[in-house]
mmCIF file of C-alpha atoms in Angstrom:
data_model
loop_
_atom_site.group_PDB
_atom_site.id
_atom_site.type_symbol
_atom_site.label_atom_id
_atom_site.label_comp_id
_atom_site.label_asym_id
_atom_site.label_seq_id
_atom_site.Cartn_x
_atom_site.Cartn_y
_atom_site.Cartn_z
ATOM 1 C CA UNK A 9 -192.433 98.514 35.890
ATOM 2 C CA UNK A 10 -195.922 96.636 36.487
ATOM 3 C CA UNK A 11 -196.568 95.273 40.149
ATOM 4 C CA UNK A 12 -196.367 91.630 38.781
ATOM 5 C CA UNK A 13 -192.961 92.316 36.281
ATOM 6 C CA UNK A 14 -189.518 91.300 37.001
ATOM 7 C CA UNK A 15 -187.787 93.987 38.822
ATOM 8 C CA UNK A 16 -184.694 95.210 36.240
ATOM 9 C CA UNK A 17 -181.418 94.101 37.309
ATOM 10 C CA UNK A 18 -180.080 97.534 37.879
ATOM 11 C CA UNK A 19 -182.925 99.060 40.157
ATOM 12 C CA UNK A 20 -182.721 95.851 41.702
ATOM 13 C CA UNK A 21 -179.263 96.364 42.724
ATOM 14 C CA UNK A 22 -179.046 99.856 43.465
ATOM 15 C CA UNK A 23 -182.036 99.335 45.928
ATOM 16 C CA UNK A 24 -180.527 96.138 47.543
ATOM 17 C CA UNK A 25 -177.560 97.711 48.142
ATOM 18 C CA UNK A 26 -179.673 100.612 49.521
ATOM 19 C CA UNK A 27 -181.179 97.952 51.878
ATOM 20 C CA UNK A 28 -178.240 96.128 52.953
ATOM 21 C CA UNK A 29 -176.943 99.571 54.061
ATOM 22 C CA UNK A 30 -179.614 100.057 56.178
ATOM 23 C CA UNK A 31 -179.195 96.419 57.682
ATOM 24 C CA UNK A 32 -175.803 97.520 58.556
ATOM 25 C CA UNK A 33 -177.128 100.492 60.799
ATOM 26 C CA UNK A 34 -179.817 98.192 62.015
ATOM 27 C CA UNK A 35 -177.033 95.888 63.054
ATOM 28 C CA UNK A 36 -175.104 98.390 64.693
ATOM 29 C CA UNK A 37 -178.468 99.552 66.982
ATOM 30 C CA UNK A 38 -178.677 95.668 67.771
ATOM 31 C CA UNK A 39 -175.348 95.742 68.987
ATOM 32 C CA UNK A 40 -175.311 98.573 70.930
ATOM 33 C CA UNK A 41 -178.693 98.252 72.485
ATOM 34 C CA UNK A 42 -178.733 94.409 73.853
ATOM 35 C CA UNK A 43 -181.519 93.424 71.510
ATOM 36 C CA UNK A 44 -181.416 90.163 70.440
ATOM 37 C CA UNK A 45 -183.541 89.257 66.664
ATOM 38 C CA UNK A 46 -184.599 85.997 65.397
ATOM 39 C CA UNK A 47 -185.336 85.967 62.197
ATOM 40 C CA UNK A 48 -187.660 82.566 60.648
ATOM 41 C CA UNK A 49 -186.814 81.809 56.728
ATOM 42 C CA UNK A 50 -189.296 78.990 55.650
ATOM 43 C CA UNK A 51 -191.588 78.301 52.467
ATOM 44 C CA UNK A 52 -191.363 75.501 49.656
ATOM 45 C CA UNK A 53 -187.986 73.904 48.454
ATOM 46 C CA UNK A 54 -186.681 76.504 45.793
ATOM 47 C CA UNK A 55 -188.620 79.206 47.102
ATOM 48 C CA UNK A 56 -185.599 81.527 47.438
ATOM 49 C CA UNK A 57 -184.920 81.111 51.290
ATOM 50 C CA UNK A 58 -181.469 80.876 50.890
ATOM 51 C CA UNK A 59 -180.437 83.184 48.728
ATOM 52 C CA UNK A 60 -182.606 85.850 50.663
ATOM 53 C CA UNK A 61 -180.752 84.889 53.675
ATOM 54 C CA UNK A 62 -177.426 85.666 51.902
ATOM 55 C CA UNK A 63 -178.168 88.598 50.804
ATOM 56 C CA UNK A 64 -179.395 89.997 54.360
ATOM 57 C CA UNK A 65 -175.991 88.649 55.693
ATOM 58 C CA UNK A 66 -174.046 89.702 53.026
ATOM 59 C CA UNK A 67 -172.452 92.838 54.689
ATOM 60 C CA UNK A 68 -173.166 92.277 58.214
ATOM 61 C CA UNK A 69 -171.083 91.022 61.115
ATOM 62 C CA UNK A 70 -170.812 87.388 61.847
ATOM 63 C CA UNK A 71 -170.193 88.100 65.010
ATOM 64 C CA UNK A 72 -173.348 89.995 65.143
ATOM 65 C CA UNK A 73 -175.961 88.060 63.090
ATOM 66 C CA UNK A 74 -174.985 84.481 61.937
ATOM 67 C CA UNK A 75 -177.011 81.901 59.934
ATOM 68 C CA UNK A 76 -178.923 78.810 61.945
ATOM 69 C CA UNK A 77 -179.447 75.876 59.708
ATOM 70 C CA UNK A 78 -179.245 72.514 61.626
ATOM 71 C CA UNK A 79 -178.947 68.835 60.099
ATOM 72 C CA UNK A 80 -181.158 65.962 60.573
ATOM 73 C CA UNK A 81 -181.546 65.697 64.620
ATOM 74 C CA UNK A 82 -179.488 62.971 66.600
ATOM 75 C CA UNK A 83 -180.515 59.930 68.116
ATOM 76 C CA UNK A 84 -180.208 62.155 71.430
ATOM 77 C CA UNK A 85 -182.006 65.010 70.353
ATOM 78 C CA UNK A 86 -184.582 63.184 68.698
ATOM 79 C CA UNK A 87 -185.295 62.294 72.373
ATOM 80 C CA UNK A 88 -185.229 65.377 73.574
ATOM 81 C CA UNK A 89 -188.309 67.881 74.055
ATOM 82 C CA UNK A 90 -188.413 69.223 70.601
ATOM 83 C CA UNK A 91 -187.748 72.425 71.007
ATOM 84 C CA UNK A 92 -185.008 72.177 72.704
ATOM 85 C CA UNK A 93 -182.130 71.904 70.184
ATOM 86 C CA UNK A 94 -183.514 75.540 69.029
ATOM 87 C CA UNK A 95 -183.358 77.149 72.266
ATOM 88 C CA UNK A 96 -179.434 76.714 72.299
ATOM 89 C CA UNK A 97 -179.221 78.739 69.376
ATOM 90 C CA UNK A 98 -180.984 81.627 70.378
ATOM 91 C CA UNK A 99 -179.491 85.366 70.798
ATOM 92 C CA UNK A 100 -177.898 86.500 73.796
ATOM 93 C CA UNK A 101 -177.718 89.934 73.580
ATOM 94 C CA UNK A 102 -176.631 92.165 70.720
ATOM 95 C CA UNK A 103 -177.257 88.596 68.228
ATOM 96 C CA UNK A 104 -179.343 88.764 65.137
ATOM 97 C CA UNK A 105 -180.304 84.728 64.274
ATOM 98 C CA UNK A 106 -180.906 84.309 60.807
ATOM 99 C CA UNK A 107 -182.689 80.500 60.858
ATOM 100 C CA UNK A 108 -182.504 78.824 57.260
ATOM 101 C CA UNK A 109 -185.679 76.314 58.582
ATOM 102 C CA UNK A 110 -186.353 76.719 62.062
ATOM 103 C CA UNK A 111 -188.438 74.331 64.436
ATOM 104 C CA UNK A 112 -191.367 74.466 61.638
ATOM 105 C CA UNK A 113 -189.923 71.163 60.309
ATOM 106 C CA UNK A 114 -192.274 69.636 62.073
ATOM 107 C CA UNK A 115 -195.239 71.627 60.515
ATOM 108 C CA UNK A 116 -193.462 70.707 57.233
ATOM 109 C CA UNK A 117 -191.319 68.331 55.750
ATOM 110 C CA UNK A 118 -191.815 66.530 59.200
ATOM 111 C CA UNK A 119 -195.554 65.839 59.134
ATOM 112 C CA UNK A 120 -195.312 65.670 55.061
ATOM 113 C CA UNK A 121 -192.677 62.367 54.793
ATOM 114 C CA UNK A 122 -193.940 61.540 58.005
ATOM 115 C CA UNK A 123 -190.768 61.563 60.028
ATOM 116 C CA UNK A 124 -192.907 62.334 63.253
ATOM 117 C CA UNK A 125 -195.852 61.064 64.783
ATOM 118 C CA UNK A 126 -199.398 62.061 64.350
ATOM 119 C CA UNK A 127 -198.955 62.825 68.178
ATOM 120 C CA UNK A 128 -196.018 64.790 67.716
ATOM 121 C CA UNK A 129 -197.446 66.839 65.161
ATOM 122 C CA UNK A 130 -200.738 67.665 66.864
ATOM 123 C CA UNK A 131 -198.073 68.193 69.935
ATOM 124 C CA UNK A 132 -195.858 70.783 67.838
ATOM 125 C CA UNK A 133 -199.339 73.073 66.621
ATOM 126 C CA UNK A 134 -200.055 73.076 70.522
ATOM 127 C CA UNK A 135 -196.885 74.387 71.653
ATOM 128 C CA UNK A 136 -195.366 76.256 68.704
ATOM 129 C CA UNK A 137 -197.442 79.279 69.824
ATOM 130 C CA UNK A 138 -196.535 79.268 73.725
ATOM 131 C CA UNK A 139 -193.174 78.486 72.860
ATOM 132 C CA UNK A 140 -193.121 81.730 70.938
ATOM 133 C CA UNK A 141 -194.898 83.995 73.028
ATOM 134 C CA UNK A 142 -192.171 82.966 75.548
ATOM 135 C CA UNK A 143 -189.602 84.030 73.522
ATOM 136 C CA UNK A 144 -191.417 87.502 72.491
ATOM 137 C CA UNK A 145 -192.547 88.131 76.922
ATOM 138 C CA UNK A 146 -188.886 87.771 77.030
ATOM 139 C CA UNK A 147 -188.069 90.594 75.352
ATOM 140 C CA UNK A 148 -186.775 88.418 71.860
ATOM 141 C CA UNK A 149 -187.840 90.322 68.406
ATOM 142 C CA UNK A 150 -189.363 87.283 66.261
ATOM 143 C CA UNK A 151 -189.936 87.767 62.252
ATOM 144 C CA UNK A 152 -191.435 84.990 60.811
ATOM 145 C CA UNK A 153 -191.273 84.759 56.686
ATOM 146 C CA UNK A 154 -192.982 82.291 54.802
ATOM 147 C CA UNK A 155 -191.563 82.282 50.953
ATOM 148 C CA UNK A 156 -194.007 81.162 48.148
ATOM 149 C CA UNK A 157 -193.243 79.845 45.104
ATOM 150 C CA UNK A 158 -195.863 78.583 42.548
ATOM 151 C CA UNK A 159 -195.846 74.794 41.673
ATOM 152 C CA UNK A 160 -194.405 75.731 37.888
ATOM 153 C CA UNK A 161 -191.860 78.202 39.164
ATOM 154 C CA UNK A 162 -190.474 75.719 41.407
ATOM 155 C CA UNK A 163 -190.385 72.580 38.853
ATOM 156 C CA UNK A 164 -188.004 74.870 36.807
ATOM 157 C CA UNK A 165 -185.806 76.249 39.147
ATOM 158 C CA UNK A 166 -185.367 72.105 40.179
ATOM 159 C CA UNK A 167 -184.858 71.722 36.328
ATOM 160 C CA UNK A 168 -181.746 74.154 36.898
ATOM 161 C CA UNK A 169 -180.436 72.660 39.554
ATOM 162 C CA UNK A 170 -180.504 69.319 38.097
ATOM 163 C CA UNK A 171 -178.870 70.763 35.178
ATOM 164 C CA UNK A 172 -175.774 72.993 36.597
ATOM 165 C CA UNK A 173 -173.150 71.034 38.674
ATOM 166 C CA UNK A 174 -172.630 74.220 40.684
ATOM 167 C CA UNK A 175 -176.193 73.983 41.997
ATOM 168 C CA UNK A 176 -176.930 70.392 42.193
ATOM 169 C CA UNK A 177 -175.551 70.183 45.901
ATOM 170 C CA UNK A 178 -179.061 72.179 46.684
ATOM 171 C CA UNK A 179 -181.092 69.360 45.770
ATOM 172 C CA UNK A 180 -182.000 66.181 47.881
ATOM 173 C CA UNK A 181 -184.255 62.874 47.231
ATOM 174 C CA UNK A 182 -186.679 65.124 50.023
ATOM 175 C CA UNK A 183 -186.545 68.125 47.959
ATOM 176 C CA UNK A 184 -187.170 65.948 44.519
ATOM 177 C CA UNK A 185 -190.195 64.468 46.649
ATOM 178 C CA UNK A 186 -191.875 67.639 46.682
ATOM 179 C CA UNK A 187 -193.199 67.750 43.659
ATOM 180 C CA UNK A 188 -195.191 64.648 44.105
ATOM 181 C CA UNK A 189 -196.653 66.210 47.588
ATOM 182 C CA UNK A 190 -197.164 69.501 46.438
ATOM 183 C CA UNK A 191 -200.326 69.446 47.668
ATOM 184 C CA UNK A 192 -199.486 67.495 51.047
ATOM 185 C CA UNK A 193 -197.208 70.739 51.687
ATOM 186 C CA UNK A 194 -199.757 72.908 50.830
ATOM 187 C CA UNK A 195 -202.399 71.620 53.182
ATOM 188 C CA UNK A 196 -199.621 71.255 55.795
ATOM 189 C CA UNK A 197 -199.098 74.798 55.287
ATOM 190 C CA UNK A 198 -202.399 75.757 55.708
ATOM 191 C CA UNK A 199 -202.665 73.797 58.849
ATOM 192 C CA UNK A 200 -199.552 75.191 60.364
ATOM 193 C CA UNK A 201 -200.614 78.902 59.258
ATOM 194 C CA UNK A 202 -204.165 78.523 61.257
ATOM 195 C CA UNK A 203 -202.292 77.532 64.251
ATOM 196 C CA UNK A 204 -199.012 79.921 64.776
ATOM 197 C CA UNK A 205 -200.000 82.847 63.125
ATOM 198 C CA UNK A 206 -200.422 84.660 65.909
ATOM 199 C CA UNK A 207 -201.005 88.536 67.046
ATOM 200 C CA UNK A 208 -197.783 88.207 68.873
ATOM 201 C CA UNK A 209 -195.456 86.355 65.727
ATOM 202 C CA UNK A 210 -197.409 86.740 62.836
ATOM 203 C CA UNK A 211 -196.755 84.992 59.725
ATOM 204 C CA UNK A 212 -195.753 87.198 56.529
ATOM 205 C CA UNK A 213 -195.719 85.558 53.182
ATOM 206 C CA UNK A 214 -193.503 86.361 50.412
ATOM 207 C CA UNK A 215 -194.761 85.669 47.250
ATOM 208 C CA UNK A 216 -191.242 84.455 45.659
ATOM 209 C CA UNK A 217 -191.415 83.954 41.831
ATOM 210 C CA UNK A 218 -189.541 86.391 41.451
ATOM 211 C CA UNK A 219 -186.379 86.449 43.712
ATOM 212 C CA UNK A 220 -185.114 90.083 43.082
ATOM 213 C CA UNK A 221 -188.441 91.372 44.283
ATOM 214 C CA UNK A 222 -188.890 88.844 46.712
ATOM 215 C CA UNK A 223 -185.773 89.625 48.693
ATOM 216 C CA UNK A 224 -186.438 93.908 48.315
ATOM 217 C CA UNK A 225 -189.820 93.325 49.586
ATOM 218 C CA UNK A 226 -188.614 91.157 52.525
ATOM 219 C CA UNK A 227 -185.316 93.023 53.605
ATOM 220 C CA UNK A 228 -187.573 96.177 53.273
ATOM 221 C CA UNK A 229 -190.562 94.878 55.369
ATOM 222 C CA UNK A 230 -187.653 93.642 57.956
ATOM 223 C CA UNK A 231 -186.307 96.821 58.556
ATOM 224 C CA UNK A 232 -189.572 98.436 59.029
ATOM 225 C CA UNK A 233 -190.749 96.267 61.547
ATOM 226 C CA UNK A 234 -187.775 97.002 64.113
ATOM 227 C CA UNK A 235 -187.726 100.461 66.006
ATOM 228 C CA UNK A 236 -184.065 100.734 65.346
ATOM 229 C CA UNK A 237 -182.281 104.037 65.551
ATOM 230 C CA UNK A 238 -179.223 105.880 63.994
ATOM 231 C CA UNK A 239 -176.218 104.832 66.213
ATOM 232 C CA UNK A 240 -173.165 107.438 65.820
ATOM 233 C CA UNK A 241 -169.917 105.410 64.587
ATOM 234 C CA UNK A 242 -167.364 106.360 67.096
ATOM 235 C CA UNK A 243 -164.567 108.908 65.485
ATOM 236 C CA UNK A 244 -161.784 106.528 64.179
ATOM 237 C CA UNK A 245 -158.108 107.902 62.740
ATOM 238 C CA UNK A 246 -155.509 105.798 61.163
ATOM 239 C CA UNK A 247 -152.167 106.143 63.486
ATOM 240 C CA UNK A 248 -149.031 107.865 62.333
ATOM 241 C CA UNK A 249 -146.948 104.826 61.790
ATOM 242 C CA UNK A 250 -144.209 104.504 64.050
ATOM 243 C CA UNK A 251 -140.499 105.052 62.730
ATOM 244 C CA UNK A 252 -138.298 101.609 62.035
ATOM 245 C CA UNK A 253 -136.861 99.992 64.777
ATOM 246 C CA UNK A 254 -134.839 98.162 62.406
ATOM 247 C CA UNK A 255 -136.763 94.777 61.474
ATOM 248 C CA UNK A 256 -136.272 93.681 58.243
ATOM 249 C CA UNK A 257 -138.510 90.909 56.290
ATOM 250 C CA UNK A 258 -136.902 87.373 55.801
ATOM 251 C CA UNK A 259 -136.206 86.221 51.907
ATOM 252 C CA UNK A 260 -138.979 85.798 49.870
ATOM 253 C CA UNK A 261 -136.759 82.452 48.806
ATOM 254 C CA UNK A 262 -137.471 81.573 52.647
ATOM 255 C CA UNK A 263 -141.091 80.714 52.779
ATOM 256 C CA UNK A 264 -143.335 78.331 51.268
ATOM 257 C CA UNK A 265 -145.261 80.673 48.453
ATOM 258 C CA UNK A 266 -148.265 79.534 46.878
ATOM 259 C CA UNK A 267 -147.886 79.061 43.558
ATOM 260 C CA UNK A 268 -148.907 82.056 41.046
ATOM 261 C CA UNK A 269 -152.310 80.347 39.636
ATOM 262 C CA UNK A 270 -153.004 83.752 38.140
ATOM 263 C CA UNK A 271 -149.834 84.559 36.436
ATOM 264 C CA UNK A 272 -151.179 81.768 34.057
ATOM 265 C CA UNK A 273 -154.417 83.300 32.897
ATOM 266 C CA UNK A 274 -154.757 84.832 29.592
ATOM 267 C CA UNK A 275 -155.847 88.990 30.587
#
């Protein structure tokens, strides 16, 4: 397998799997140490955010790590400093944040459509970075992953989305817009990548054409940038069950059943 050809389906899924074990004990070191992760998903419409995103969550505890991914602001958060409708979504302690988007609308779709100010946009480059060395002094552990997707790669993966009503709920009148500022996003990009890629939360790009090796090489550079450690499960046994005390189960003819759906289906 060539460094540029599509990962086979059944590596692929022995190795995710792999992964997503490891994610698990990672979780389990969150949890028991107080650390709290954020983790930044962003890159080009189609780019494969959001099906990276599921498969890091895929096996892990939603009361442990859960998925960030916010609608259009308010009127009342619109007024608010702009950072501020993140902040409540942070970790407390033990929390991995998984943000589909995060506050680098503003670097993106934001300064691209021009739903902010010039202002607000030079405003966001200027604070982005002391906003998250804050969060890093603190003691948060930030991972920042840009996906890229090349300009053909994305055009068809729109083309398959337009074409399978499973999948057309992914696309918007924004995301159809991209296409025609592809190169607005790109210099956008650029712009945003001068100013917050910094020592403290770097930027790491994903190069995304091809999703199965997209999401092995970001799971795997994920868990190699945590210190995590090993936790030992605690010893669990299943109880003797305890001997009747003489309850029995109402009448099946009692209750409300859903109807047998299944018992209709040709084997």
């Amino acid at each position: 397998m060539g460094a540029s050809g599509r990962v086979p389906r059944k590596v692929y899924e022995t190795e995710l799997l792999r992964l997503q074990a490891e994610l698990v004990t990672m979780q389990e070191w969150v949890r028991r140490s107080g650390a709290r992760v954020v983790v930044v998903f962003e890159g080009r419409d189609a780019a494969g955010k959001g099906s990276a995103i599921k498969r890091v969550a895929e096996y892990l505890n939603p009361r442990v790590a859960r998925i960030v991914a916010l609608p259009a602001p308010t009127d009342r958060e619109r007024s608010q400093w702009y950072f501020q409708r993140y902040v409540q979504h942070l970790p407390a302690a033990g929390e991995i944040v998984l943000m589909d988007r995060s506050w680098y609308n503003r670097a993106g779709v934001e300064r691209v459509m021009g739903f902010c100010t010039e202002a607000e946009h030079r405003r966001f480059l200027h604070q982005c970075p002391l906003f998250e060395r804050l969060l890093v002094e603190d003691g948060i552990l930030l991972r920042k992953y840009w996906f890229s997707v090349s300009d053909g790669e994305q055009e068809a993966r729109f083309r398959s989305r337009l074409e399978d009503p499973m999948r057309r709920w992914k696309l918007s009148g924004t995301d159809l817009d991209s296409v025609a500022h592809w190169e607005d996003y790109s210099r956008a990009k650029d712009e945003m990548l001068v100013h917050t890629d910094i020592p403290e939360a770097p930027w790491w790009v994903v190069d995304s054409d091809d999703k199965r090796r997209s999401r092995l090489n970001m799971i795997a550079h994920l868990l190699g940038s945590i210190d995590y450690e090993r936790v030992e499960a605690p010893v669990l046994e299943l109880p003797a069950r305890p001997p009747s005390g003489g309850y029995r189960r109402p009448a099946r003819e009692s209750q409300r059943l859903v109807p047998d759906h299944a018992a209709g289906l040709s084997g």
